[in-house]
GROMACS .gro file of C-alpha atoms in nm:
model
  344
    1MET     CA    1  18.039  -4.602  -9.717
    2SER     CA    2  18.253  -4.825  -9.495
    3GLN     CA    3  18.536  -4.682  -9.286
    4THR     CA    4  18.884  -4.666  -9.444
    5TRP     CA    5  19.211  -4.619  -9.257
    6ASP     CA    6  19.530  -4.533  -9.446
    7LEU     CA    7  19.841  -4.609  -9.243
    8ARG     CA    8  20.096  -4.541  -9.517
    9SER     CA    9  20.164  -4.192  -9.382
   10ASP     CA   10  20.041  -3.937  -9.130
   11THR     CA   11  19.978  -3.709  -9.428
   12ALA     CA   12  19.681  -3.933  -9.517
   13THR     CA   13  19.437  -3.722  -9.317
   14THR     CA   14  19.137  -3.515  -9.414
   15PRO     CA   15  19.043  -3.180  -9.258
   16THR     CA   16  18.774  -3.220  -8.994
   17ALA     CA   17  18.450  -3.022  -9.008
   18ASP     CA   18  18.580  -2.792  -8.734
   19MET     CA   19  18.909  -2.733  -8.917
   20LEU     CA   20  18.722  -2.654  -9.239
   21SER     CA   21  18.498  -2.414  -9.047
   22ALA     CA   22  18.807  -2.233  -8.916
   23MET     CA   23  18.946  -2.212  -9.269
   24VAL     CA   24  18.625  -2.075  -9.417
   25SER     CA   25  18.594  -1.806  -9.150
   26ALA     CA   26  18.960  -1.699  -9.160
   27GLN     CA   27  19.046  -1.334  -9.204
   28VAL     CA   28  19.271  -1.294  -9.507
   29GLY     CA   29  19.490  -1.039  -9.681
   30ASP     CA   30  19.789  -1.033  -9.916
   31ASP     CA   31  20.068  -1.231  -9.752
   32VAL     CA   32  20.326  -1.121 -10.009
   33LEU     CA   33  20.268  -0.772  -9.871
   34GLY     CA   34  20.269  -0.906  -9.513
   35GLU     CA   35  19.902  -0.817  -9.476
   36ASP     CA   36  19.733  -1.151  -9.411
   37PRO     CA   37  19.637  -1.135  -9.041
   38THR     CA   38  19.586  -1.510  -9.002
   39VAL     CA   39  19.924  -1.593  -9.156
   40ASN     CA   40  20.085  -1.331  -8.931
   41THR     CA   41  19.918  -1.484  -8.625
   42LEU     CA   42  20.033  -1.834  -8.720
   43GLU     CA   43  20.392  -1.720  -8.776
   44GLN     CA   44  20.399  -1.526  -8.450
   45THR     CA   45  20.242  -1.814  -8.258
   46VAL     CA   46  20.493  -2.073  -8.381
   47ALA     CA   47  20.790  -1.838  -8.332
   48ARG     CA   48  20.677  -1.781  -7.972
   49LEU     CA   49  20.627  -2.153  -7.909
   50CYS     CA   50  20.982  -2.217  -8.032
   51GLY     CA   51  21.140  -1.924  -7.848
   52HIS     CA   52  21.270  -1.772  -8.172
   53GLU     CA   53  21.221  -1.426  -8.314
   54SER     CA   54  21.039  -1.506  -8.635
   55ALA     CA   55  20.878  -1.770  -8.856
   56LEU     CA   56  20.783  -1.812  -9.220
   57PHE     CA   57  20.476  -1.998  -9.349
   58CYS     CA   58  20.568  -2.222  -9.644
   59VAL     CA   59  20.387  -2.466  -9.866
   60SER     CA   60  20.577  -2.774  -9.744
   61SER     CA   61  20.854  -2.898  -9.519
   62THR     CA   62  21.068  -2.966  -9.824
   63MET     CA   63  21.044  -2.599  -9.915
   64ALA     CA   64  21.114  -2.495  -9.555
   65ASN     CA   65  21.420  -2.720  -9.537
   66GLN     CA   66  21.554  -2.604  -9.872
   67LEU     CA   67  21.500  -2.240  -9.781
   68ALA     CA   68  21.692  -2.299  -9.459
   69ILE     CA   69  21.985  -2.456  -9.643
   70ARG     CA   70  21.989  -2.179  -9.903
   71THR     CA   71  21.975  -1.910  -9.636
   72HIS     CA   72  22.249  -2.062  -9.421
   73LEU     CA   73  22.489  -2.145  -9.704
   74CYS     CA   74  22.587  -1.825  -9.882
   75ASN     CA   75  22.944  -1.889 -10.000
   76PRO     CA   76  22.985  -2.203 -10.211
   77PRO     CA   77  23.163  -2.438 -10.225
   78GLU     CA   78  23.033  -2.553  -9.887
   79SER     CA   79  22.916  -2.878  -9.732
   80LEU     CA   80  22.646  -2.984  -9.490
   81LEU     CA   81  22.638  -3.294  -9.272
   82CYS     CA   82  22.320  -3.499  -9.228
   83HIS     CA   83  22.193  -3.846  -9.139
   84TRP     CA   84  22.225  -4.091  -9.429
   85ASP     CA   85  21.852  -4.176  -9.397
   86SER     CA   86  21.732  -3.817  -9.356
   87HIS     CA   87  21.454  -3.664  -9.562
   88ILE     CA   88  21.685  -3.381  -9.669
   89PHE     CA   89  21.931  -3.627  -9.820
   90LYS     CA   90  21.704  -3.897  -9.963
   91TYR     CA   91  21.365  -3.744 -10.039
   92GLU     CA   92  21.404  -3.379 -10.142
   93SER     CA   93  21.512  -3.428 -10.503
   94GLY     CA   94  21.873  -3.334 -10.440
   95GLY     CA   95  21.755  -2.985 -10.357
   96ALA     CA   96  22.065  -2.883 -10.162
   97SER     CA   97  22.278  -2.937 -10.472
   98LEU     CA   98  22.025  -2.777 -10.705
   99HIS     CA   99  21.938  -2.467 -10.503
  100SER     CA  100  22.242  -2.411 -10.283
  101GLN     CA  101  22.537  -2.562 -10.469
  102ALA     CA  102  22.607  -2.756 -10.151
  103GLN     CA  103  22.784  -3.086 -10.107
  104MET     CA  104  22.579  -3.314  -9.886
  105ILE     CA  105  22.778  -3.551  -9.665
  106PRO     CA  106  22.549  -3.829  -9.541
  107ILE     CA  107  22.657  -4.000  -9.220
  108LYS     CA  108  22.558  -4.352  -9.118
  109PRO     CA  109  22.563  -4.324  -8.739
  110SER     CA  110  22.690  -4.580  -8.493
  111ALA     CA  111  22.344  -4.585  -8.332
  112ILE     CA  112  22.000  -4.490  -8.468
  113ASN     CA  113  22.044  -4.113  -8.439
  114LEU     CA  114  22.349  -3.899  -8.498
  115THR     CA  115  22.575  -3.824  -8.203
  116VAL     CA  116  22.848  -3.566  -8.162
  117ASP     CA  117  23.109  -3.836  -8.229
  118ASP     CA  118  22.951  -3.899  -8.569
  119ILE     CA  119  22.965  -3.528  -8.647
  120THR     CA  120  23.322  -3.472  -8.534
  121GLY     CA  121  23.442  -3.760  -8.751
  122HIS     CA  122  23.301  -3.603  -9.068
  123PHE     CA  123  23.322  -3.228  -9.006
  124ILE     CA  124  23.540  -3.051  -9.265
  125GLN     CA  125  23.727  -2.755  -9.121
  126GLY     CA  126  23.882  -2.534  -9.386
  127ASN     CA  127  23.920  -2.610  -9.755
  128PHE     CA  128  24.254  -2.801  -9.739
  129LEU     CA  129  24.438  -2.597 -10.002
  130GLY     CA  130  24.120  -2.566 -10.207
  131HIS     CA  131  24.054  -2.940 -10.226
  132ARG     CA  132  23.750  -2.961  -9.998
  133ALA     CA  133  23.417  -2.794  -9.925
  134PRO     CA  134  23.421  -2.675  -9.562
  135THR     CA  135  23.127  -2.773  -9.342
  136HIS     CA  136  22.911  -2.473  -9.255
  137LEU     CA  137  22.584  -2.650  -9.165
  138VAL     CA  138  22.473  -2.959  -8.975
  139ALA     CA  139  22.118  -3.077  -9.048
  140LEU     CA  140  21.941  -3.294  -8.790
  141GLU     CA  141  21.603  -3.467  -8.813
  142ASN     CA  142  21.365  -3.521  -8.522
  143THR     CA  143  21.179  -3.750  -8.524
  144LEU     CA  144  21.353  -3.983  -8.770
  145SER     CA  145  21.128  -4.274  -8.871
  146GLY     CA  146  20.935  -4.209  -8.552
  147VAL     CA  147  21.242  -4.232  -8.326
  148ILE     CA  148  21.306  -3.936  -8.095
  149MET     CA  149  21.652  -3.780  -8.101
  150PRO     CA  150  21.761  -3.738  -7.738
  151ILE     CA  151  21.789  -3.374  -7.642
  152GLU     CA  152  22.136  -3.430  -7.493
  153ASP     CA  153  22.262  -3.544  -7.834
  154VAL     CA  154  22.113  -3.234  -7.994
  155ARG     CA  155  22.279  -3.018  -7.728
  156GLU     CA  156  22.622  -3.177  -7.773
  157ILE     CA  157  22.607  -3.155  -8.153
  158SER     CA  158  22.492  -2.794  -8.134
  159GLU     CA  159  22.772  -2.694  -7.897
  160PHE     CA  160  23.038  -2.861  -8.113
  161THR     CA  161  22.902  -2.720  -8.438
  162ARG     CA  162  22.874  -2.365  -8.311
  163ASN     CA  163  23.222  -2.384  -8.161
  164MET     CA  164  23.343  -2.476  -8.509
  165GLY     CA  165  23.178  -2.165  -8.653
  166ALA     CA  166  22.897  -2.354  -8.830
  167GLN     CA  167  22.520  -2.359  -8.778
  168VAL     CA  168  22.255  -2.618  -8.701
  169HIS     CA  169  21.923  -2.672  -8.878
  170MET     CA  170  21.663  -2.921  -8.759
  171ASP     CA  171  21.413  -3.084  -8.989
  172GLY     CA  172  21.144  -3.095  -8.726
  173SER     CA  173  20.864  -3.200  -8.957
  174ARG     CA  174  20.751  -3.439  -8.684
  175LEU     CA  175  20.898  -3.254  -8.387
  176TRP     CA  176  20.539  -3.208  -8.270
  177ASN     CA  177  20.553  -3.584  -8.193
  178ALA     CA  178  20.885  -3.566  -8.011
  179ALA     CA  179  20.789  -3.258  -7.809
  180THR     CA  180  20.426  -3.282  -7.706
  181THR     CA  181  20.433  -2.977  -7.476
  182ASP     CA  182  20.526  -2.611  -7.519
  183LYS     CA  183  20.822  -2.655  -7.285
  184GLU     CA  184  20.969  -2.951  -7.473
  185LEU     CA  185  20.926  -2.781  -7.810
  186CYS     CA  186  21.101  -2.468  -7.687
  187GLU     CA  187  21.388  -2.673  -7.541
  188TYR     CA  188  21.461  -2.847  -7.869
  189ALA     CA  189  21.415  -2.531  -8.076
  190GLY     CA  190  21.648  -2.336  -7.849
  191LEU     CA  191  21.939  -2.562  -7.944
  192VAL     CA  192  21.927  -2.497  -8.319
  193ASP     CA  193  21.965  -2.194  -8.544
  194SER     CA  194  21.668  -2.284  -8.762
  195LEU     CA  195  21.385  -2.532  -8.751
  196SER     CA  196  21.113  -2.657  -8.985
  197LEU     CA  197  20.777  -2.778  -8.856
  198CYS     CA  198  20.521  -2.954  -9.074
  199LEU     CA  199  20.149  -2.894  -9.050
  200SER     CA  200  20.037  -3.186  -9.268
  201LYS     CA  201  20.243  -3.468  -9.112
  202GLY     CA  202  20.040  -3.574  -8.813
  203MET     CA  203  19.877  -3.235  -8.767
  204GLY     CA  204  19.590  -3.294  -9.007
  205CYS     CA  205  19.627  -2.986  -9.225
  206PRO     CA  206  19.587  -3.007  -9.601
  207VAL     CA  207  19.911  -2.817  -9.668
  208GLY     CA  208  20.178  -2.612  -9.497
  209ALA     CA  209  20.494  -2.593  -9.289
  210LEU     CA  210  20.686  -2.328  -9.099
  211LEU     CA  211  21.050  -2.227  -9.095
  212VAL     CA  212  21.165  -2.073  -8.766
  213GLY     CA  213  21.475  -1.867  -8.687
  214SER     CA  214  21.607  -1.521  -8.613
  215ARG     CA  215  21.440  -1.216  -8.765
  216GLN     CA  216  21.734  -1.154  -8.998
  217PHE     CA  217  21.739  -1.520  -9.105
  218ILE     CA  218  21.365  -1.528  -9.177
  219ASP     CA  219  21.379  -1.198  -9.368
  220ARG     CA  220  21.640  -1.349  -9.600
  221ALA     CA  221  21.448  -1.678  -9.626
  222ARG     CA  222  21.134  -1.483  -9.720
  223HIS     CA  223  21.328  -1.328 -10.009
  224PHE     CA  224  21.435  -1.674 -10.128
  225ARG     CA  225  21.080  -1.806 -10.086
  226LYS     CA  226  20.965  -1.548 -10.340
  227ALA     CA  227  21.249  -1.645 -10.574
  228PHE     CA  228  21.146  -2.012 -10.537
  229GLY     CA  229  20.793  -1.918 -10.647
  230GLY     CA  230  20.661  -1.968 -10.295
  231GLY     CA  231  20.501  -1.631 -10.235
  232TRP     CA  232  20.128  -1.659 -10.183
  233ARG     CA  233  19.843  -1.417 -10.141
  234GLN     CA  234  19.534  -1.497  -9.928
  235ALA     CA  235  19.709  -1.785  -9.752
  236GLY     CA  236  19.522  -1.721  -9.427
  237ILE     CA  237  19.270  -1.986  -9.532
  238LEU     CA  238  19.550  -2.241  -9.497
  239ALA     CA  239  19.712  -2.075  -9.195
  240ALA     CA  240  19.382  -2.105  -9.008
  241ALA     CA  241  19.407  -2.483  -9.040
  242GLY     CA  242  19.752  -2.464  -8.878
  243LEU     CA  243  19.627  -2.259  -8.585
  244TYR     CA  244  19.341  -2.504  -8.536
  245ALA     CA  245  19.583  -2.799  -8.546
  246ILE     CA  246  19.815  -2.652  -8.285
  247GLU     CA  247  19.524  -2.605  -8.046
  248HIS     CA  248  19.324  -2.921  -8.116
  249VAL     CA  249  19.536  -3.186  -8.293
  250TRP     CA  250  19.878  -3.151  -8.131
  251PRO     CA  251  19.736  -3.236  -7.782
  252THR     CA  252  19.605  -3.570  -7.916
  253MET     CA  253  19.951  -3.703  -8.003
  254PRO     CA  254  20.023  -3.878  -7.670
  255ASN     CA  255  19.714  -4.092  -7.731
  256THR     CA  256  19.832  -4.172  -8.084
  257HIS     CA  257  20.169  -4.279  -7.943
  258MET     CA  258  19.996  -4.515  -7.698
  259GLN     CA  259  19.802  -4.667  -7.987
  260ALA     CA  260  20.128  -4.725  -8.178
  261LYS     CA  261  20.283  -4.898  -7.878
  262ARG     CA  262  19.973  -5.117  -7.837
  263LEU     CA  263  19.993  -5.213  -8.204
  264ALA     CA  264  20.363  -5.301  -8.179
  265GLN     CA  265  20.314  -5.498  -7.857
  266GLY     CA  266  20.036  -5.697  -8.022
  267LEU     CA  267  20.235  -5.781  -8.334
  268GLU     CA  268  20.569  -5.878  -8.181
  269PRO     CA  269  20.447  -6.199  -8.009
  270LEU     CA  270  20.314  -6.314  -8.348
  271GLY     CA  271  20.663  -6.309  -8.499
  272TYR     CA  272  20.667  -5.966  -8.658
  273VAL     CA  273  21.004  -5.797  -8.610
  274LEU     CA  274  21.037  -5.428  -8.528
  275ALA     CA  275  21.300  -5.254  -8.737
  276LEU     CA  276  21.312  -4.961  -8.494
  277PRO     CA  277  21.186  -4.889  -8.142
  278VAL     CA  278  20.840  -4.734  -8.120
  279HIS     CA  279  20.879  -4.391  -7.960
  280THR     CA  280  20.597  -4.199  -8.123
  281ASN     CA  281  20.348  -4.267  -8.403
  282MET     CA  282  20.536  -4.512  -8.629
  283VAL     CA  283  20.558  -4.889  -8.622
  284MET     CA  284  20.835  -5.002  -8.857
  285LEU     CA  285  20.829  -5.374  -8.938
  286ASP     CA  286  21.135  -5.540  -9.089
  287THR     CA  287  21.009  -5.724  -9.399
  288THR     CA  288  21.336  -5.917  -9.438
  289LYS     CA  289  21.317  -6.101  -9.105
  290SER     CA  290  21.141  -6.435  -9.078
  291THR     CA  291  20.791  -6.427  -8.930
  292SER     CA  292  20.505  -6.669  -8.905
  293VAL     CA  293  20.313  -6.458  -9.156
  294SER     CA  294  20.472  -6.220  -9.406
  295THR     CA  295  20.393  -5.851  -9.393
  296GLU     CA  296  20.269  -5.874  -9.752
  297VAL     CA  297  20.011  -6.137  -9.654
  298LEU     CA  298  19.903  -5.917  -9.363
  299SER     CA  299  19.868  -5.614  -9.592
  300GLN     CA  300  19.654  -5.806  -9.841
  301ALA     CA  301  19.435  -5.951  -9.567
  302LEU     CA  302  19.365  -5.605  -9.424
  303LYS     CA  303  19.256  -5.447  -9.753
  304PRO     CA  304  18.901  -5.589  -9.747
  305ARG     CA  305  18.870  -5.457  -9.392
  306GLY     CA  306  18.939  -5.102  -9.513
  307ILE     CA  307  19.297  -5.077  -9.387
  308ILE     CA  308  19.571  -4.966  -9.627
  309LEU     CA  309  19.932  -5.058  -9.554
  310GLY     CA  310  20.235  -5.026  -9.776
  311ALA     CA  311  20.608  -4.969  -9.803
  312VAL     CA  312  20.624  -4.605  -9.907
  313TYR     CA  313  20.999  -4.554  -9.945
  314GLU     CA  314  21.193  -4.868  -9.852
  315GLU     CA  315  21.086  -5.218  -9.954
  316SER     CA  316  21.266  -5.362  -9.652
  317TYR     CA  317  21.028  -5.180  -9.416
  318LEU     CA  318  20.654  -5.193  -9.374
  319ARG     CA  319  20.575  -4.859  -9.216
  320MET     CA  320  20.256  -4.817  -9.016
  321VAL     CA  321  20.200  -4.450  -8.938
  322LEU     CA  322  19.930  -4.347  -8.694
  323HIS     CA  323  19.762  -4.009  -8.651
  324HIS     CA  324  19.459  -3.853  -8.487
  325GLN     CA  325  19.217  -4.014  -8.735
  326ILE     CA  326  19.335  -4.369  -8.663
  327ASN     CA  327  19.113  -4.499  -8.388
  328ASP     CA  328  19.109  -4.797  -8.152
  329GLU     CA  329  18.879  -4.988  -8.388
  330CYS     CA  330  19.150  -4.979  -8.655
  331ILE     CA  331  19.412  -5.116  -8.415
  332ASP     CA  332  19.170  -5.385  -8.298
  333ILE     CA  333  19.109  -5.500  -8.657
  334ILE     CA  334  19.480  -5.515  -8.742
  335LEU     CA  335  19.559  -5.723  -8.435
  336ALA     CA  336  19.257  -5.950  -8.486
  337VAL     CA  337  19.352  -6.022  -8.849
  338ALA     CA  338  19.718  -6.072  -8.755
  339ASN     CA  339  19.616  -6.324  -8.488
  340GLU     CA  340  19.385  -6.505  -8.732
  341LEU     CA  341  19.666  -6.539  -8.984
  342ALA     CA  342  19.913  -6.657  -8.723
  343ALA     CA  343  19.671  -6.926  -8.608
  344LYS     CA  344  19.637  -7.082  -8.955
   0.00000   0.00000   0.00000
């Protein structure tokens, strides 16, 4: 069977033979009772990496984010601030309203990422004679469409938010990409009250995410996880994949980022327009800008070569997402086909 590369998302990975071996040999127990040793090891490992007291293994980042919102927001009516293009606002089925009775206030920032000026301009202090839902949570996302949120912006937003008596959650589904070392991960995590980390986006695991925070916060989130139907039993089989990924897949991300930059640098001279800068593993092409060859023509031309491209969420973007199973051969083919089309 010929090689196939799916660049629609970094969730389009398959467990390697070594990851599967780790899963098969995992020690397991009943995680609802707190007795799965592999789950416990994963939670303790990630909590330590982030410099927080505790962590909770969840089925997905959507669940981890929604558990965080539900745990932080205990006294409705309340509001949370977030980026207008964030996953929490656009791609989690309105979960904050459904589960937490929370008003979401999406902010379109002056730049790519949110800054403290964006937050201060939308923060609701008090209920204004009962007319408004006070802001008790600010939700950040890092990375957002592959773009790294500068740590200074996170620090300034965190300081302002905490001074206002509110808390900060980070959707760090792809924070592994932004922080490719233990030190960087701990620095980002230390600026927020809670943090989600995905194990399927870019990390190669078949399922899973972690929610990180204080011991009291995670204890309450664990209670809500059970209420959400998210309690699981011998989950160590899945947790073993996460432990393998942290040790073996996370260190490969700098190479993936170099591949993404090489891809972008090869496409730009041919007339393809980047919608966003390439910081990590995503190349976002603007499909509305004039180019010598349309992104749709490029996508169709690559299909017979085993390369799958597509606009997953927004028709105005063609998103190419790289991961540890996208190799140099794939990049070479994309650039060769793009050059052939441009020469016609």
